Amino acid sequence: MDTRTTRADGTDGGPRRPTFPEAIVPLVIVVASLGVGSGLLGLAPHGPLLWSIAFAGLFAHYRLGYDWDGLYDAAEGGLRMGMQAILILFVIYGLIATWTSAGTIPGLMYYGLGLLSPQVFLPVTALLAAIVAFAIGSSWTTVGTLGVAFIGIGSGLGVSAPMTAGAIVSGAYAGDKQSPLSDTTNLAAAVTNTDLYDHINAMRLGTAVALGLSVVGYAVLGAFVVSGSGGDTAAITGPLASTYALGPLVFLPLVVTFGLAIRGYPALPALVAGVFAGAGTTVLAQGRSFTAAWDAFLNGTAPETGSELVNGLLTTGGLAGSGWTIAVVVAALALGGLLEGTDVLAVVADRLADVVWSRNSLVVGTGAAALLTNAFTAQQYMSIVVPGVSLRELYDEYGLDSRDLSRAVEAAGTPTGPLFPWHAGAVFMAASLGFESSWAFVPFYFFGPLSVLALVGMALAGRATTPTEAPAGAAPADD
């Protein structure tokens, strides 16, 4: 329940909306806390996020007049919006473990090493990840399943893990952004009152440009940076074949999960089905007991293949190993809820209306608002909802079609999460692919920045606006 009120007379009758300078203060503290704590001191993001939450809460209480119950409600609102992400995190940690114990991920690694060469591996990885994410509508599922296997394949081919991760995440977000099954794609269309397929069609050019340039970049890396030796593939395939039964049955969990997703089932039920399929395949294909299969789901896997490299690639934490990641996500969502629930983000978005001067500058400003909201709330849903709802009337005033707004918020919101290490998507991607922070692979994550640059380029070229018949009194069109 929203407990906010606005004091028009400046009295102490209840919480009030912050002024623009006041709204900037907690945002500056967030940047300083994360920059100093994580960037300078090398701390995990948990502490800096707690510093930011404490300051935002105290500032809202003593400066803006919010009572503690109102602040609790605001933080809870952020957690509610991100609850699906939290549940998916829980499930997918267990899914990775069960797919490893079942032989699914080892099987993908084994056969992938025989099909791909080092030079084509990165662009092919990006394209395959895009196809799978488009088919199932989930970048997270793509990264947490196929992405884990591709990290192993890349290792066997002599491709650095950060490069592989960049290609995986680029393709996953590109496919997710264009999929009619994607939750963010549907959300962007819904909050801007845009037809779903009009929204998808409006994004097509920018997505194609960003993904195309990304694939070219990965092809260049493959041709000039990746070693041509291919690594010692036998050092991986030998231990895999001697440790796991790698027949067709091991791919049953993949068929079940992706089959349900393609048929339109939401991500969470499809992933849960994948966990059960993984546990069942562990029993049927690998001959392990029912108890051992579900112990892997909870506590992860620690295979003894005779190869330290392979053991490291296939060691997983299971459900119990998700605590570090979940704690970061919960803290980040609570902070985002406080900033949104106390109108800090809305005030900043409103100020945007005062500084735009044309249709094209409005599109660029919308992208900036989505990007900043993503950074401060640490979740892609808020990066779509806050500017999408706040700027709808402004787009009407400028005589622009709603698809221009929906394209802008998703182009700069959905794929930019991995750029911020405290972001829910960044934390998940890094943890799933075996990194402490997304900063390890951000230099090779081409699609996110290119998606934003494509939006800006389209705006500057006049290709990001679709003028409608402007109502009386509307702002003038661009020259």
Coordinates of C-alpha atoms in Angstrom, one line a residue:
M1 CA 0.0 0.0 0.0
D2 CA 1.3 3.5 -0.9
T3 CA 1.4 5.7 2.2
R4 CA 2.8 8.8 0.5
T5 CA 1.1 12.2 0.7
T6 CA 2.4 15.5 -0.6
R7 CA 2.5 18.6 1.5
A8 CA 1.7 21.7 -0.5
D9 CA 2.4 24.1 2.3
G10 CA 5.7 22.7 3.6
T11 CA 4.2 21.8 7.0
D12 CA 4.9 18.6 8.9
G13 CA 1.6 17.0 8.0
G14 CA 3.2 14.0 6.3
P15 CA 5.9 13.0 3.8
R16 CA 6.6 15.3 0.9
R17 CA 7.9 15.0 -2.6
P18 CA 11.6 15.9 -2.7
T19 CA 12.9 18.9 -4.7
F20 CA 15.3 18.2 -7.5
P21 CA 18.4 19.0 -5.5
E22 CA 17.1 16.8 -2.7
A23 CA 16.5 14.0 -5.1
I24 CA 20.1 14.2 -6.3
V25 CA 21.5 13.8 -2.8
P26 CA 20.7 10.0 -2.2
L27 CA 21.7 9.2 -5.8
V28 CA 25.1 10.8 -5.3
I29 CA 25.5 8.8 -2.1
V30 CA 24.7 5.6 -3.9
V31 CA 27.3 6.3 -6.6
A32 CA 29.9 7.3 -4.0
S33 CA 29.2 4.2 -1.8
L34 CA 29.4 1.7 -4.6
G35 CA 32.3 3.5 -6.3
V36 CA 34.4 3.8 -3.1
G37 CA 33.3 0.5 -1.5
S38 CA 33.3 -1.8 -4.5
G39 CA 35.6 0.1 -6.9
L40 CA 38.3 1.6 -4.7
L41 CA 38.3 -0.7 -1.6
G42 CA 37.4 -3.9 -3.4
L43 CA 34.5 -4.8 -1.1
A44 CA 31.7 -7.1 -2.1
P45 CA 28.6 -5.0 -3.0
H46 CA 26.7 -6.0 0.1
G47 CA 28.3 -3.4 2.4
P48 CA 28.1 -0.5 0.0
L49 CA 24.5 -1.3 -0.7
L50 CA 23.7 -1.3 3.0
W51 CA 25.3 2.1 3.4
S52 CA 23.2 3.4 0.5
I53 CA 20.0 1.9 2.0
A54 CA 20.7 3.4 5.4
F55 CA 21.4 6.8 4.0
A56 CA 18.3 6.8 1.7
G57 CA 16.1 5.7 4.6
L58 CA 17.4 8.3 7.1
F59 CA 17.3 11.0 4.5
A60 CA 13.7 10.2 3.6
H61 CA 12.7 10.0 7.3
Y62 CA 14.4 13.1 8.7
R63 CA 14.4 15.3 5.5
L64 CA 11.2 14.3 3.7
G65 CA 9.1 13.3 6.6
Y66 CA 8.4 9.6 5.9
D67 CA 7.6 7.4 8.8
W68 CA 9.3 4.1 9.3
D69 CA 6.3 2.1 8.1
G70 CA 6.2 4.1 4.9
L71 CA 9.8 3.3 4.3
Y72 CA 9.3 -0.3 5.0
D73 CA 6.5 -0.4 2.5
A74 CA 8.7 1.4 -0.1
A75 CA 11.5 -1.2 0.3
E76 CA 9.0 -4.0 0.2
G77 CA 7.6 -2.7 -3.1
G78 CA 11.0 -3.0 -4.7
L79 CA 11.2 -6.6 -3.4
R80 CA 7.8 -7.4 -4.7
M81 CA 8.6 -6.2 -8.1
G82 CA 11.8 -8.3 -8.1
M83 CA 10.3 -11.4 -6.5
Q84 CA 10.2 -13.3 -9.7
A85 CA 13.9 -12.6 -10.3
I86 CA 14.7 -13.9 -6.8
L87 CA 12.7 -17.1 -7.3
I88 CA 14.3 -17.7 -10.6
L89 CA 17.7 -17.3 -9.0
F90 CA 16.9 -19.9 -6.4
V91 CA 15.7 -22.4 -9.0
I92 CA 18.4 -21.8 -11.6
Y93 CA 21.2 -22.5 -9.1
G94 CA 19.6 -25.9 -8.4
L95 CA 19.0 -26.4 -12.1
I96 CA 22.6 -25.9 -13.0
A97 CA 23.6 -28.5 -10.4
T98 CA 21.1 -31.0 -11.5
W99 CA 21.9 -30.6 -15.2
T100 CA 25.6 -31.1 -14.3
S101 CA 24.9 -34.3 -12.3
A102 CA 22.6 -35.5 -15.0
G103 CA 25.4 -35.2 -17.7
T104 CA 23.5 -32.5 -19.6
I105 CA 26.1 -29.7 -19.3
P106 CA 29.0 -32.2 -19.6
G107 CA 27.3 -33.6 -22.8
L108 CA 26.9 -30.1 -24.3
M109 CA 30.6 -29.5 -23.6
Y110 CA 31.7 -32.8 -25.0
Y111 CA 29.9 -32.6 -28.3
G112 CA 30.4 -28.8 -28.7
L113 CA 34.2 -29.2 -28.5
G114 CA 34.0 -31.6 -31.5
L115 CA 31.9 -29.2 -33.6
L116 CA 33.4 -25.7 -33.1
S117 CA 36.7 -24.2 -33.9
P118 CA 38.4 -21.4 -31.9
Q119 CA 38.1 -18.9 -34.7
V120 CA 34.3 -19.2 -35.2
F121 CA 33.4 -20.0 -31.6
L122 CA 32.7 -16.4 -30.3
P123 CA 30.4 -15.2 -33.2
V124 CA 28.6 -18.6 -33.3
T125 CA 28.1 -18.5 -29.5
A126 CA 26.5 -15.0 -29.7
L127 CA 24.2 -16.1 -32.6
L128 CA 23.2 -19.4 -30.9
A129 CA 22.5 -17.6 -27.6
A130 CA 20.3 -15.0 -29.5
I131 CA 18.3 -17.8 -31.2
V132 CA 17.7 -19.7 -28.0
A133 CA 16.8 -16.6 -26.0
F134 CA 14.4 -15.5 -28.7
A135 CA 12.8 -19.0 -28.8
I136 CA 12.3 -19.2 -25.0
G137 CA 12.0 -15.5 -24.1
S138 CA 14.6 -15.6 -21.3
S139 CA 18.1 -14.3 -21.2
W140 CA 18.6 -15.6 -17.7
T141 CA 17.6 -19.2 -18.7
T142 CA 19.8 -19.1 -21.7
V143 CA 22.8 -17.9 -19.7
G144 CA 22.2 -20.3 -16.8
T145 CA 21.9 -23.4 -19.0
L146 CA 23.6 -23.2 -22.4
G147 CA 25.8 -20.4 -21.2
V148 CA 27.4 -22.6 -18.6
A149 CA 28.1 -25.2 -21.1
F150 CA 29.7 -22.7 -23.6
I151 CA 32.1 -21.5 -20.9
G152 CA 33.4 -25.1 -20.7
I153 CA 33.5 -25.4 -24.5
G154 CA 35.4 -22.1 -24.8
S155 CA 37.9 -23.3 -22.2
G156 CA 38.6 -26.4 -24.2
L157 CA 39.1 -24.4 -27.3
G158 CA 41.5 -22.0 -25.7
V159 CA 39.1 -19.0 -25.7
S160 CA 39.3 -16.8 -22.6
A161 CA 36.3 -17.1 -20.3
P162 CA 35.6 -13.3 -20.2
M163 CA 35.4 -13.3 -24.0
T164 CA 33.0 -16.3 -24.0
A165 CA 30.9 -14.7 -21.3
G166 CA 30.6 -11.5 -23.3
A167 CA 29.4 -13.3 -26.4
I168 CA 26.9 -15.4 -24.4
V169 CA 25.4 -12.5 -22.6
S170 CA 25.3 -10.3 -25.7
G171 CA 23.4 -12.9 -27.7
A172 CA 21.1 -13.7 -24.8
Y173 CA 20.0 -10.1 -24.3
A174 CA 19.6 -9.5 -28.0
G175 CA 17.3 -12.5 -28.4
D176 CA 15.4 -11.8 -25.2
K177 CA 14.7 -8.2 -26.3
Q178 CA 13.0 -9.3 -29.6
S179 CA 11.1 -12.2 -28.2
P180 CA 7.3 -12.0 -27.8
L181 CA 7.6 -14.4 -24.9
S182 CA 10.0 -12.2 -22.9
D183 CA 8.7 -10.6 -19.7
T184 CA 10.5 -7.3 -20.3
T185 CA 9.3 -7.1 -23.8
N186 CA 5.7 -7.5 -22.7
L187 CA 6.2 -5.2 -19.8
A188 CA 7.6 -2.4 -22.0
A189 CA 4.6 -2.7 -24.3
A190 CA 2.2 -2.8 -21.4
V191 CA 3.4 0.2 -19.4
T192 CA 3.6 2.4 -22.6
N193 CA 0.2 1.3 -24.0
T194 CA 1.8 -0.1 -27.1
D195 CA 0.8 -3.1 -29.1
L196 CA 3.3 -5.9 -28.4
Y197 CA 4.2 -6.6 -32.0
D198 CA 4.3 -2.9 -32.8
H199 CA 6.9 -2.6 -30.0
I200 CA 8.9 -5.6 -31.3
N201 CA 8.9 -4.2 -34.8
A202 CA 10.0 -0.8 -33.6
M203 CA 13.0 -2.4 -31.9
R204 CA 14.1 -4.5 -34.9
L205 CA 16.4 -2.1 -36.6
G206 CA 18.3 -1.0 -33.5
T207 CA 18.6 -4.6 -32.2
A208 CA 19.8 -5.9 -35.6
V209 CA 22.5 -3.1 -35.8
A210 CA 23.7 -3.7 -32.2
L211 CA 23.8 -7.5 -32.6
G212 CA 25.3 -7.4 -36.0
L213 CA 28.1 -5.1 -34.9
S214 CA 28.6 -7.4 -31.8
V215 CA 29.0 -10.5 -34.0
V216 CA 31.5 -8.6 -36.2
G217 CA 33.4 -7.7 -33.1
Y218 CA 33.5 -11.3 -32.0
A219 CA 34.5 -12.5 -35.4
V220 CA 37.4 -10.0 -35.3
L221 CA 38.4 -11.4 -31.8
G222 CA 38.2 -14.9 -33.2
A223 CA 40.4 -14.1 -36.2
F224 CA 43.1 -12.0 -34.5
V225 CA 43.0 -12.6 -30.8
V226 CA 42.0 -16.1 -30.1
S227 CA 44.8 -18.7 -30.3
G228 CA 44.6 -21.0 -33.3
S229 CA 45.7 -24.0 -31.4
G230 CA 42.3 -24.9 -30.2
G231 CA 43.5 -25.7 -26.7
D232 CA 43.9 -29.2 -25.5
T233 CA 40.4 -30.4 -26.1
A234 CA 41.3 -34.0 -25.2
A235 CA 42.2 -32.8 -21.7
I236 CA 38.5 -32.0 -21.3
T237 CA 36.7 -34.6 -23.5
G238 CA 38.6 -37.5 -22.1
P239 CA 37.6 -36.9 -18.4
L240 CA 34.1 -36.1 -19.5
A241 CA 33.6 -39.3 -21.3
S242 CA 35.2 -41.4 -18.6
T243 CA 33.1 -39.8 -15.8
Y244 CA 29.6 -39.4 -17.4
A245 CA 27.4 -41.5 -19.5
L246 CA 26.9 -39.2 -22.5
G247 CA 24.1 -40.8 -24.5
P248 CA 21.1 -39.0 -26.0
L249 CA 19.2 -39.4 -22.7
V250 CA 21.3 -36.7 -21.0
F251 CA 19.7 -34.0 -23.1
L252 CA 16.2 -34.7 -21.8
P253 CA 16.3 -31.8 -19.3
L254 CA 17.2 -29.4 -22.1
V255 CA 14.4 -30.7 -24.3
V256 CA 11.9 -30.4 -21.4
T257 CA 12.9 -26.9 -20.3
F258 CA 13.2 -25.3 -23.7
G259 CA 10.2 -27.2 -25.0
L260 CA 7.9 -25.8 -22.3
A261 CA 9.4 -22.3 -22.8
I262 CA 8.7 -22.5 -26.6
R263 CA 5.2 -23.6 -25.9
G264 CA 4.6 -20.4 -23.9
Y265 CA 5.1 -21.5 -20.3
P266 CA 6.6 -18.8 -18.1
A267 CA 10.2 -19.1 -17.2
L268 CA 9.7 -20.2 -13.6
P269 CA 7.5 -23.3 -14.3
A270 CA 9.8 -24.3 -17.2
L271 CA 12.8 -24.1 -15.0
V272 CA 11.2 -26.1 -12.2
A273 CA 10.3 -28.7 -14.7
G274 CA 13.9 -28.7 -15.8
V275 CA 15.1 -29.3 -12.3
F276 CA 12.8 -32.4 -12.0
A277 CA 14.0 -33.6 -15.4
G278 CA 17.6 -33.1 -14.3
A279 CA 17.1 -35.1 -11.1
G280 CA 15.3 -37.9 -13.0
T281 CA 18.0 -38.0 -15.7
T282 CA 20.7 -38.2 -12.9
V283 CA 19.0 -41.4 -11.8
L284 CA 18.2 -42.9 -15.2
A285 CA 21.3 -41.9 -17.2
Q286 CA 24.0 -41.7 -14.6
G287 CA 22.8 -44.5 -12.3
R288 CA 22.9 -42.4 -9.1
S289 CA 20.4 -42.8 -6.3
F290 CA 17.3 -40.6 -5.9
T291 CA 18.8 -39.2 -2.7
A292 CA 22.0 -38.3 -4.4
A293 CA 20.2 -36.6 -7.3
W294 CA 18.3 -34.3 -4.9
D295 CA 21.4 -33.8 -2.7
A296 CA 23.1 -32.3 -5.8
F297 CA 20.1 -30.0 -6.3
L298 CA 20.6 -28.6 -2.7
N299 CA 24.4 -28.8 -2.2
G300 CA 25.8 -28.7 -5.7
T301 CA 28.3 -30.9 -7.5
A302 CA 32.0 -31.6 -6.9
P303 CA 32.9 -34.2 -9.6
E304 CA 36.2 -36.2 -9.4
T305 CA 37.1 -36.6 -13.1
G306 CA 40.9 -36.8 -12.6
S307 CA 41.3 -33.4 -14.2
E308 CA 41.5 -30.2 -12.1
L309 CA 40.4 -28.2 -15.1
V310 CA 37.2 -30.2 -15.7
N311 CA 36.5 -30.4 -11.9
G312 CA 36.6 -26.7 -11.7
L313 CA 34.3 -26.2 -14.7
L314 CA 31.7 -28.6 -13.3
T315 CA 31.8 -27.7 -9.6
T316 CA 28.5 -26.0 -8.7
G317 CA 27.0 -24.7 -5.5
G318 CA 23.4 -25.8 -5.9
L319 CA 20.5 -24.1 -4.1
A320 CA 22.7 -23.6 -1.0
G321 CA 25.2 -21.8 -3.1
S322 CA 22.8 -19.0 -4.1
G323 CA 23.0 -17.1 -0.7
W324 CA 25.7 -14.6 -1.8
T325 CA 23.9 -13.7 -5.0
I326 CA 20.5 -13.6 -3.4
A327 CA 21.7 -11.3 -0.6
V328 CA 23.1 -8.8 -3.2
V329 CA 19.8 -8.9 -5.2
V330 CA 17.6 -8.4 -2.1
A331 CA 19.7 -5.4 -0.9
A332 CA 19.7 -3.8 -4.4
L333 CA 15.9 -4.3 -4.8
A334 CA 15.3 -2.8 -1.4
L335 CA 17.4 0.2 -2.3
G336 CA 15.5 0.6 -5.6
G337 CA 12.2 0.4 -3.8
L338 CA 13.2 3.2 -1.4
L339 CA 14.4 5.5 -4.2
E340 CA 11.2 4.8 -6.2
G341 CA 8.8 4.8 -3.3
T342 CA 10.1 8.2 -2.0
D343 CA 9.7 9.8 -5.4
V344 CA 13.4 10.4 -5.9
L345 CA 13.4 8.7 -9.3
A346 CA 10.1 10.3 -10.3
V347 CA 11.5 13.8 -9.6
V348 CA 14.6 13.1 -11.7
A349 CA 12.4 11.8 -14.5
D350 CA 10.2 14.9 -14.3
R351 CA 13.1 17.2 -14.6
L352 CA 13.9 15.5 -17.9
A353 CA 10.7 17.1 -19.3
D354 CA 12.2 20.5 -18.6
V355 CA 15.5 20.0 -20.4
V356 CA 14.3 18.3 -23.7
W357 CA 13.8 20.6 -26.6
S358 CA 12.8 18.4 -29.5
R359 CA 11.4 15.0 -30.3
N360 CA 14.8 13.5 -30.9
S361 CA 16.3 14.9 -27.7
L362 CA 13.3 13.4 -25.8
V363 CA 14.2 9.9 -27.2
V364 CA 17.8 10.3 -26.1
G365 CA 16.7 11.7 -22.7
T366 CA 14.4 8.7 -22.3
G367 CA 17.2 6.3 -22.9
A368 CA 19.3 8.2 -20.3
A369 CA 16.5 7.9 -17.8
A370 CA 16.1 4.2 -18.4
L371 CA 19.9 3.7 -18.1
L372 CA 20.2 5.7 -14.8
T373 CA 17.1 4.0 -13.4
N374 CA 18.7 0.6 -14.2
A375 CA 21.8 1.6 -12.3
F376 CA 20.1 3.0 -9.2
T377 CA 17.3 0.4 -8.8
A378 CA 19.4 -2.6 -9.9
Q379 CA 16.6 -4.3 -11.8
Q380 CA 15.5 -4.1 -15.4
Y381 CA 11.8 -4.0 -14.6
M382 CA 12.1 -0.7 -12.8
S383 CA 14.2 0.7 -15.7
I384 CA 11.2 0.1 -17.9
V385 CA 8.4 1.1 -15.5
V386 CA 9.7 4.4 -14.1
P387 CA 10.5 6.2 -17.4
G388 CA 7.7 4.3 -19.3
V389 CA 5.0 5.6 -16.9
S390 CA 6.5 9.0 -16.1
L391 CA 7.1 10.1 -19.7
R392 CA 3.9 8.9 -21.5
E393 CA 2.2 12.2 -21.3
L394 CA 5.3 14.0 -22.6
Y395 CA 5.4 11.8 -25.7
D396 CA 1.7 12.7 -26.3
E397 CA 2.6 16.4 -26.0
Y398 CA 5.3 16.0 -28.6
G399 CA 2.9 14.1 -30.9
L400 CA 4.9 10.9 -30.8
D401 CA 3.7 7.3 -31.1
S402 CA 3.9 5.2 -28.0
R403 CA 6.2 2.7 -29.8
D404 CA 8.9 5.4 -29.7
L405 CA 8.7 5.4 -25.9
S406 CA 8.6 1.6 -25.6
R407 CA 11.6 1.2 -27.9
A408 CA 13.6 3.8 -26.0
V409 CA 13.0 2.4 -22.5
E410 CA 13.8 -1.2 -23.5
A411 CA 16.8 -0.4 -25.7
A412 CA 18.5 1.4 -22.9
G413 CA 17.0 -0.5 -20.0
T414 CA 16.8 -4.3 -20.6
P415 CA 20.3 -4.9 -21.9
T416 CA 22.4 -2.5 -19.8
G417 CA 22.0 -4.3 -16.4
P418 CA 25.3 -6.3 -16.8
L419 CA 27.2 -3.0 -16.9
F420 CA 26.5 -2.4 -13.2
P421 CA 28.0 -5.1 -11.0
W422 CA 25.4 -4.7 -8.2
H423 CA 22.5 -5.1 -10.7
A424 CA 20.3 -8.2 -10.3
G425 CA 21.1 -9.3 -13.8
A426 CA 24.8 -8.6 -13.5
V427 CA 25.1 -10.6 -10.3
F428 CA 23.2 -13.5 -11.8
M429 CA 25.2 -13.6 -15.0
A430 CA 28.5 -13.4 -13.2
A431 CA 27.7 -16.0 -10.7
S432 CA 26.2 -18.4 -13.3
L433 CA 29.3 -18.1 -15.5
G434 CA 31.8 -18.4 -12.7
F435 CA 32.9 -14.8 -12.2
E436 CA 33.0 -12.8 -9.0
S437 CA 31.8 -9.7 -10.8
S438 CA 30.3 -8.8 -14.2
W439 CA 33.2 -6.3 -14.6
A440 CA 35.3 -9.3 -15.6
F441 CA 33.4 -9.7 -18.9
V442 CA 32.0 -6.2 -19.4
P443 CA 34.9 -5.3 -21.8
F444 CA 33.6 -8.1 -24.1
Y445 CA 29.9 -7.4 -23.6
F446 CA 29.3 -5.5 -26.8
F447 CA 25.5 -5.7 -27.2
G448 CA 24.5 -3.6 -24.1
P449 CA 26.5 -0.4 -25.0
L450 CA 25.8 -0.8 -28.7
S451 CA 22.1 -1.0 -28.1
V452 CA 22.2 2.4 -26.4
L453 CA 24.4 3.8 -29.1
A454 CA 22.1 2.5 -31.8
L455 CA 19.2 4.2 -30.1
V456 CA 21.1 7.5 -30.0
G457 CA 22.3 7.1 -33.6
M458 CA 18.7 6.5 -34.7
A459 CA 17.5 9.6 -32.9
L460 CA 20.2 11.7 -34.4
A461 CA 19.3 10.4 -37.8
G462 CA 15.6 11.0 -37.3
R463 CA 14.8 7.2 -37.3
A464 CA 13.7 6.9 -33.7
T465 CA 10.5 9.0 -33.9
T466 CA 7.1 8.2 -35.4
P467 CA 5.1 11.5 -35.3
T468 CA 1.4 11.2 -35.0
E469 CA -1.1 14.0 -35.5
A470 CA -0.1 16.3 -32.7
P471 CA -2.9 17.6 -30.4
A472 CA -3.5 21.3 -30.1
G473 CA -0.8 23.1 -28.1
A474 CA 1.7 20.3 -28.7
A475 CA 5.4 21.0 -28.6
P476 CA 6.9 21.9 -32.0
A477 CA 8.4 19.2 -34.1
D478 CA 12.1 19.0 -34.8
D479 CA 13.5 21.2 -37.6

